[in-house]
mmCIF file with all atom_site columns, C-alpha atoms in Angstrom:
data_model
loop_
_atom_site.group_PDB
_atom_site.id
_atom_site.type_symbol
_atom_site.label_atom_id
_atom_site.label_alt_id
_atom_site.label_comp_id
_atom_site.label_asym_id
_atom_site.label_entity_id
_atom_site.label_seq_id
_atom_site.pdbx_PDB_ins_code
_atom_site.Cartn_x
_atom_site.Cartn_y
_atom_site.Cartn_z
_atom_site.occupancy
_atom_site.B_iso_or_equiv
_atom_site.pdbx_formal_charge
_atom_site.auth_seq_id
_atom_site.auth_comp_id
_atom_site.auth_asym_id
_atom_site.auth_atom_id
_atom_site.pdbx_PDB_model_num
ATOM 1   C CA . MET A 1 1   ? -6.008  -8.207  0.841   1.00 44.00 ? 1   MET A CA 1
ATOM 2   C CA . ARG A 1 2   ? -5.720  -10.831 -1.852  1.00 47.00 ? 2   ARG A CA 1
ATOM 3   C CA . VAL A 1 3   ? -3.601  -9.650  -4.770  1.00 45.00 ? 3   VAL A CA 1
ATOM 4   C CA . GLY A 1 4   ? -3.783  -12.831 -6.779  1.00 48.00 ? 4   GLY A CA 1
ATOM 5   C CA . THR A 1 5   ? -1.391  -15.610 -7.565  1.00 46.00 ? 5   THR A CA 1
ATOM 6   C CA . THR A 1 6   ? 0.857   -13.686 -9.947  1.00 61.00 ? 6   THR A CA 1
ATOM 7   C CA . VAL A 1 7   ? 3.592   -11.770 -8.175  1.00 63.00 ? 7   VAL A CA 1
ATOM 8   C CA . SER A 1 8   ? 5.980   -9.788  -10.309 1.00 70.00 ? 8   SER A CA 1
ATOM 9   C CA . ARG A 1 9   ? 9.630   -10.773 -10.459 1.00 73.00 ? 9   ARG A CA 1
ATOM 10  C CA . THR A 1 10  ? 10.540  -7.370  -8.984  1.00 69.00 ? 10  THR A CA 1
ATOM 11  C CA . VAL A 1 11  ? 8.421   -8.009  -5.896  1.00 72.00 ? 11  VAL A CA 1
ATOM 12  C CA . GLN A 1 12  ? 9.825   -11.521 -5.513  1.00 70.00 ? 12  GLN A CA 1
ATOM 13  C CA . LEU A 1 13  ? 13.407  -10.227 -5.637  1.00 69.00 ? 13  LEU A CA 1
ATOM 14  C CA . VAL A 1 14  ? 12.772  -7.444  -3.126  1.00 66.00 ? 14  VAL A CA 1
ATOM 15  C CA . VAL A 1 15  ? 10.888  -9.680  -0.704  1.00 66.00 ? 15  VAL A CA 1
ATOM 16  C CA . ALA A 1 16  ? 13.706  -12.218 -0.782  1.00 62.00 ? 16  ALA A CA 1
ATOM 17  C CA . VAL A 1 17  ? 16.189  -9.718  0.661   1.00 59.00 ? 17  VAL A CA 1
ATOM 18  C CA . LEU A 1 18  ? 13.956  -8.070  3.265   1.00 61.00 ? 18  LEU A CA 1
ATOM 19  C CA . PRO A 1 19  ? 14.556  -9.077  6.870   1.00 57.00 ? 19  PRO A CA 1
ATOM 20  C CA . SER A 1 20  ? 11.951  -11.357 8.373   1.00 58.00 ? 20  SER A CA 1
ATOM 21  C CA . ASP A 1 21  ? 9.382   -10.260 10.932  1.00 55.00 ? 21  ASP A CA 1
ATOM 22  C CA . GLN A 1 22  ? 9.686   -10.602 14.678  1.00 55.00 ? 22  GLN A CA 1
ATOM 23  C CA . TYR A 1 23  ? 7.005   -12.184 16.790  1.00 52.00 ? 23  TYR A CA 1
ATOM 24  C CA . SER A 1 24  ? 5.931   -11.138 20.232  1.00 53.00 ? 24  SER A CA 1
ATOM 25  C CA . ARG A 1 25  ? 5.837   -13.875 22.812  1.00 58.00 ? 25  ARG A CA 1
ATOM 26  C CA . GLY A 1 26  ? 2.554   -15.732 22.462  1.00 61.00 ? 26  GLY A CA 1
ATOM 27  C CA . ALA A 1 27  ? 1.367   -13.678 19.461  1.00 59.00 ? 27  ALA A CA 1
ATOM 28  C CA . GLU A 1 28  ? 0.358   -15.429 16.248  1.00 61.00 ? 28  GLU A CA 1
ATOM 29  C CA . GLN A 1 29  ? 0.989   -12.441 13.969  1.00 61.00 ? 29  GLN A CA 1
ATOM 30  C CA . ALA A 1 30  ? 4.152   -10.482 13.404  1.00 55.00 ? 30  ALA A CA 1
ATOM 31  C CA . VAL A 1 31  ? 4.520   -7.287  15.416  1.00 53.00 ? 31  VAL A CA 1
ATOM 32  C CA . LEU A 1 32  ? 7.209   -5.254  13.668  1.00 57.00 ? 32  LEU A CA 1
ATOM 33  C CA . ALA A 1 33  ? 9.825   -5.722  11.003  1.00 61.00 ? 33  ALA A CA 1
ATOM 34  C CA . ASN A 1 34  ? 13.011  -6.649  12.827  1.00 58.00 ? 34  ASN A CA 1
ATOM 35  C CA . ASP A 1 35  ? 15.297  -4.289  10.907  1.00 61.00 ? 35  ASP A CA 1
ATOM 36  C CA . PRO A 1 36  ? 13.364  -1.220  9.659   1.00 64.00 ? 36  PRO A CA 1
ATOM 37  C CA . ASN A 1 37  ? 16.352  0.569   8.106   1.00 70.00 ? 37  ASN A CA 1
ATOM 38  C CA . LEU A 1 38  ? 16.602  2.577   4.878   1.00 76.00 ? 38  LEU A CA 1
ATOM 39  C CA . PHE A 1 39  ? 17.080  -0.570  2.785   1.00 76.00 ? 39  PHE A CA 1
ATOM 40  C CA . PHE A 1 40  ? 13.915  -2.044  4.263   1.00 74.00 ? 40  PHE A CA 1
ATOM 41  C CA . ARG A 1 41  ? 12.000  1.168   3.579   1.00 78.00 ? 41  ARG A CA 1
ATOM 42  C CA . THR A 1 42  ? 13.265  1.364   0.002   1.00 82.00 ? 42  THR A CA 1
ATOM 43  C CA . GLY A 1 43  ? 12.329  -2.267  -0.521  1.00 82.00 ? 43  GLY A CA 1
ATOM 44  C CA . LEU A 1 44  ? 8.806   -1.560  0.686   1.00 84.00 ? 44  LEU A CA 1
ATOM 45  C CA . GLU A 1 45  ? 8.571   1.463   -1.592  1.00 89.00 ? 45  GLU A CA 1
ATOM 46  C CA . ASN A 1 46  ? 9.582   -0.690  -4.558  1.00 86.00 ? 46  ASN A CA 1
ATOM 47  C CA . ILE A 1 47  ? 7.043   -3.356  -3.624  1.00 87.00 ? 47  ILE A CA 1
ATOM 48  C CA . CYS A 1 48  ? 4.262   -0.782  -3.243  1.00 91.00 ? 48  CYS A CA 1
ATOM 49  C CA . ALA A 1 49  ? 5.136   0.896   -6.553  1.00 92.00 ? 49  ALA A CA 1
ATOM 50  C CA . SER A 1 50  ? 5.175   -2.455  -8.328  1.00 89.00 ? 50  SER A CA 1
ATOM 51  C CA . LEU A 1 51  ? 1.837   -3.469  -6.807  1.00 90.00 ? 51  LEU A CA 1
ATOM 52  C CA . ALA A 1 52  ? 0.341   -0.096  -7.760  1.00 93.00 ? 52  ALA A CA 1
ATOM 53  C CA . GLY A 1 53  ? 1.257   -0.790  -11.378 1.00 91.00 ? 53  GLY A CA 1
ATOM 54  C CA . GLN A 1 54  ? -0.422  -4.191  -11.192 1.00 90.00 ? 54  GLN A CA 1
ATOM 55  C CA . LEU A 1 55  ? -3.556  -3.166  -9.291  1.00 92.00 ? 55  LEU A CA 1
ATOM 56  C CA . VAL A 1 56  ? -4.513  0.377   -10.322 1.00 96.00 ? 56  VAL A CA 1
ATOM 57  C CA . ASP A 1 57  ? -6.036  0.812   -13.798 1.00 95.00 ? 57  ASP A CA 1
ATOM 58  C CA . ALA A 1 58  ? -5.159  -2.801  -14.515 1.00 88.00 ? 58  ALA A CA 1
ATOM 59  C CA . GLY A 1 59  ? -7.584  -3.496  -17.342 1.00 85.00 ? 59  GLY A CA 1
ATOM 60  C CA . SER A 1 60  ? -11.296 -4.142  -17.485 1.00 82.00 ? 60  SER A CA 1
ATOM 61  C CA . THR A 1 61  ? -11.456 -6.079  -14.212 1.00 81.00 ? 61  THR A CA 1
ATOM 62  C CA . THR A 1 62  ? -9.510  -3.571  -12.137 1.00 87.00 ? 62  THR A CA 1
ATOM 63  C CA . ARG A 1 63  ? -10.744 -2.879  -8.638  1.00 90.00 ? 63  ARG A CA 1
ATOM 64  C CA . TRP A 1 64  ? -9.228  0.601   -8.488  1.00 95.00 ? 64  TRP A CA 1
ATOM 65  C CA . SER A 1 65  ? -9.691  2.934   -11.428 1.00 95.00 ? 65  SER A CA 1
ATOM 66  C CA . SER A 1 66  ? -8.508  6.493   -11.906 1.00 96.00 ? 66  SER A CA 1
ATOM 67  C CA . THR A 1 67  ? -11.883 7.243   -13.479 1.00 95.00 ? 67  THR A CA 1
ATOM 68  C CA . SER A 1 68  ? -13.361 6.791   -9.971  1.00 95.00 ? 68  SER A CA 1
ATOM 69  C CA . PRO A 1 69  ? -10.630 7.981   -7.618  1.00 97.00 ? 69  PRO A CA 1
ATOM 70  C CA . ASP A 1 70  ? -12.796 8.735   -4.562  1.00 97.00 ? 70  ASP A CA 1
ATOM 71  C CA . PRO A 1 71  ? -14.103 5.163   -4.107  1.00 97.00 ? 71  PRO A CA 1
ATOM 72  C CA . ALA A 1 72  ? -10.599 3.836   -4.808  1.00 97.00 ? 72  ALA A CA 1
ATOM 73  C CA . ILE A 1 73  ? -9.060  6.104   -2.171  1.00 98.00 ? 73  ILE A CA 1
ATOM 74  C CA . ALA A 1 74  ? -11.766 5.131   0.321   1.00 97.00 ? 74  ALA A CA 1
ATOM 75  C CA . ASP A 1 75  ? -10.946 1.491   -0.402  1.00 96.00 ? 75  ASP A CA 1
ATOM 76  C CA . PHE A 1 76  ? -7.249  2.170   0.175   1.00 97.00 ? 76  PHE A CA 1
ATOM 77  C CA . VAL A 1 77  ? -8.115  3.528   3.622   1.00 97.00 ? 77  VAL A CA 1
ATOM 78  C CA . HIS A 1 78  ? -10.656 0.887   4.626   1.00 96.00 ? 78  HIS A CA 1
ATOM 79  C CA . VAL A 1 79  ? -9.302  -2.255  2.962   1.00 93.00 ? 79  VAL A CA 1
ATOM 80  C CA . LEU A 1 80  ? -5.565  -1.747  2.501   1.00 92.00 ? 80  LEU A CA 1
ATOM 81  C CA . ILE A 1 81  ? -4.752  0.317   5.582   1.00 92.00 ? 81  ILE A CA 1
ATOM 82  C CA . GLY A 1 82  ? -7.596  -1.216  7.585   1.00 91.00 ? 82  GLY A CA 1
ATOM 83  C CA . ILE A 1 83  ? -9.017  1.913   9.197   1.00 94.00 ? 83  ILE A CA 1
ATOM 84  C CA . GLU A 1 84  ? -12.677 1.831   10.173  1.00 94.00 ? 84  GLU A CA 1
ATOM 85  C CA . LYS A 1 85  ? -15.124 4.450   8.932   1.00 95.00 ? 85  LYS A CA 1
ATOM 86  C CA . ALA A 1 86  ? -15.409 6.047   12.368  1.00 95.00 ? 86  ALA A CA 1
ATOM 87  C CA . ARG A 1 87  ? -11.712 7.066   12.179  1.00 95.00 ? 87  ARG A CA 1
ATOM 88  C CA . ASP A 1 88  ? -11.162 7.579   8.455   1.00 95.00 ? 88  ASP A CA 1
ATOM 89  C CA . THR A 1 89  ? -11.389 11.373  8.127   1.00 96.00 ? 89  THR A CA 1
ATOM 90  C CA . MET A 1 90  ? -7.686  12.178  8.436   1.00 96.00 ? 90  MET A CA 1
ATOM 91  C CA . PRO A 1 91  ? -6.366  9.318   6.255   1.00 96.00 ? 91  PRO A CA 1
ATOM 92  C CA . LEU A 1 92  ? -8.951  10.114  3.566   1.00 97.00 ? 92  LEU A CA 1
ATOM 93  C CA . THR A 1 93  ? -7.968  13.777  3.655   1.00 97.00 ? 93  THR A CA 1
ATOM 94  C CA . ILE A 1 94  ? -4.266  12.934  3.378   1.00 97.00 ? 94  ILE A CA 1
ATOM 95  C CA . LEU A 1 95  ? -4.705  10.525  0.473   1.00 98.00 ? 95  LEU A CA 1
ATOM 96  C CA . GLN A 1 96  ? -7.162  12.759  -1.399  1.00 98.00 ? 96  GLN A CA 1
ATOM 97  C CA . GLY A 1 97  ? -4.778  15.688  -0.943  1.00 98.00 ? 97  GLY A CA 1
ATOM 98  C CA . HIS A 1 98  ? -1.900  13.577  -2.243  1.00 98.00 ? 98  HIS A CA 1
ATOM 99  C CA . PHE A 1 99  ? -3.930  12.550  -5.298  1.00 98.00 ? 99  PHE A CA 1
ATOM 100 C CA . GLN A 1 100 ? -4.859  16.170  -6.073  1.00 98.00 ? 100 GLN A CA 1
ATOM 101 C CA . ALA A 1 101 ? -1.275  17.381  -5.515  1.00 98.00 ? 101 ALA A CA 1
ATOM 102 C CA . ALA A 1 102 ? 0.084   14.692  -7.822  1.00 98.00 ? 102 ALA A CA 1
ATOM 103 C CA . LYS A 1 103 ? -2.357  15.694  -10.549 1.00 98.00 ? 103 LYS A CA 1
ATOM 104 C CA . ALA A 1 104 ? -1.512  19.381  -10.007 1.00 98.00 ? 104 ALA A CA 1
ATOM 105 C CA . ALA A 1 105 ? 2.173   18.498  -10.424 1.00 98.00 ? 105 ALA A CA 1
ATOM 106 C CA . GLY A 1 106 ? 1.407   17.163  -13.895 1.00 98.00 ? 106 GLY A CA 1
ATOM 107 C CA . LEU A 1 107 ? 0.874   13.457  -13.326 1.00 97.00 ? 107 LEU A CA 1
ATOM 108 C CA . SER A 1 108 ? -1.927  11.727  -15.182 1.00 97.00 ? 108 SER A CA 1
ATOM 109 C CA . ALA A 1 109 ? -4.920  10.640  -13.110 1.00 97.00 ? 109 ALA A CA 1
ATOM 110 C CA . SER A 1 110 ? -3.707  7.048   -13.430 1.00 97.00 ? 110 SER A CA 1
ATOM 111 C CA . ASP A 1 111 ? -0.190  7.827   -12.204 1.00 97.00 ? 111 ASP A CA 1
ATOM 112 C CA . ALA A 1 112 ? -1.583  10.038  -9.425  1.00 98.00 ? 112 ALA A CA 1
ATOM 113 C CA . LEU A 1 113 ? -3.797  7.188   -8.187  1.00 98.00 ? 113 LEU A CA 1
ATOM 114 C CA . LYS A 1 114 ? -0.875  4.747   -8.395  1.00 97.00 ? 114 LYS A CA 1
ATOM 115 C CA . SER A 1 115 ? 1.187   7.163   -6.315  1.00 97.00 ? 115 SER A CA 1
ATOM 116 C CA . THR A 1 116 ? -1.691  7.428   -3.840  1.00 98.00 ? 116 THR A CA 1
ATOM 117 C CA . PHE A 1 117 ? -1.879  3.638   -3.618  1.00 97.00 ? 117 PHE A CA 1
ATOM 118 C CA . ALA A 1 118 ? 1.860   3.504   -2.921  1.00 96.00 ? 118 ALA A CA 1
ATOM 119 C CA . LEU A 1 119 ? 1.469   6.074   -0.144  1.00 96.00 ? 119 LEU A CA 1
ATOM 120 C CA . ALA A 1 120 ? -1.354  4.054   1.420   1.00 96.00 ? 120 ALA A CA 1
ATOM 121 C CA . CYS A 1 121 ? 0.714   0.892   1.049   1.00 93.00 ? 121 CYS A CA 1
ATOM 122 C CA . LEU A 1 122 ? 3.474   2.546   3.093   1.00 90.00 ? 122 LEU A CA 1
ATOM 123 C CA . ALA A 1 123 ? 1.132   3.448   5.976   1.00 90.00 ? 123 ALA A CA 1
ATOM 124 C CA . PRO A 1 124 ? 2.434   2.225   9.335   1.00 83.00 ? 124 PRO A CA 1
ATOM 125 C CA . SER A 1 125 ? -0.352  -0.327  9.749   1.00 81.00 ? 125 SER A CA 1
ATOM 126 C CA . VAL A 1 126 ? 0.639   -1.927  6.435   1.00 80.00 ? 126 VAL A CA 1
ATOM 127 C CA . ALA A 1 127 ? 4.415   -1.412  6.460   1.00 75.00 ? 127 ALA A CA 1
ATOM 128 C CA . GLY A 1 128 ? 4.738   -2.254  10.145  1.00 68.00 ? 128 GLY A CA 1
ATOM 129 C CA . ILE A 1 129 ? 2.978   -5.601  10.190  1.00 54.00 ? 129 ILE A CA 1
ATOM 130 C CA . GLY A 1 130 ? 1.539   -6.085  6.705   1.00 47.00 ? 130 GLY A CA 1
ATOM 131 C CA . GLN A 1 131 ? -2.047  -6.962  5.956   1.00 43.00 ? 131 GLN A CA 1
#
C-alpha cells in the first residue's frame, strides 16, 4: 500500500526505535519482527493511529471516508490486510462490528473509521510482516 512521500514525524520517531525484521534463510521478504514485545506492539499501535489520522477523512482526495464506511472497511480487508474475497467474511464482520461498536460508544463516524483502520493495521498479516 502506498501511503505517499510524507511520513509524519511521530511515525518516523517510532519506526526508528522498533527492532528490525528477521529474514528466513533464502527468503527475500521479512518473516516476523525479531522482538515482538509490548514496546513493539505499542509502537505499531502509535504508527497505525498516526496513519489513520493521515489517511481516513483526509480531505477531498481521501481514499477512505466515513461517509462511505462499508467500501472503506472492505478496502481495509482486501488492500491493507491482503485477504482475498473468498476468505473475507470473518474479517469484514469483525471490522464492521468494531466500527458499529465505536459509534455506539459515542465516537464520531470519522473517529470510528479511524479506529477501525488502526485495528486492521494491527492485523497479524500487517503487523507480522508489513505490507
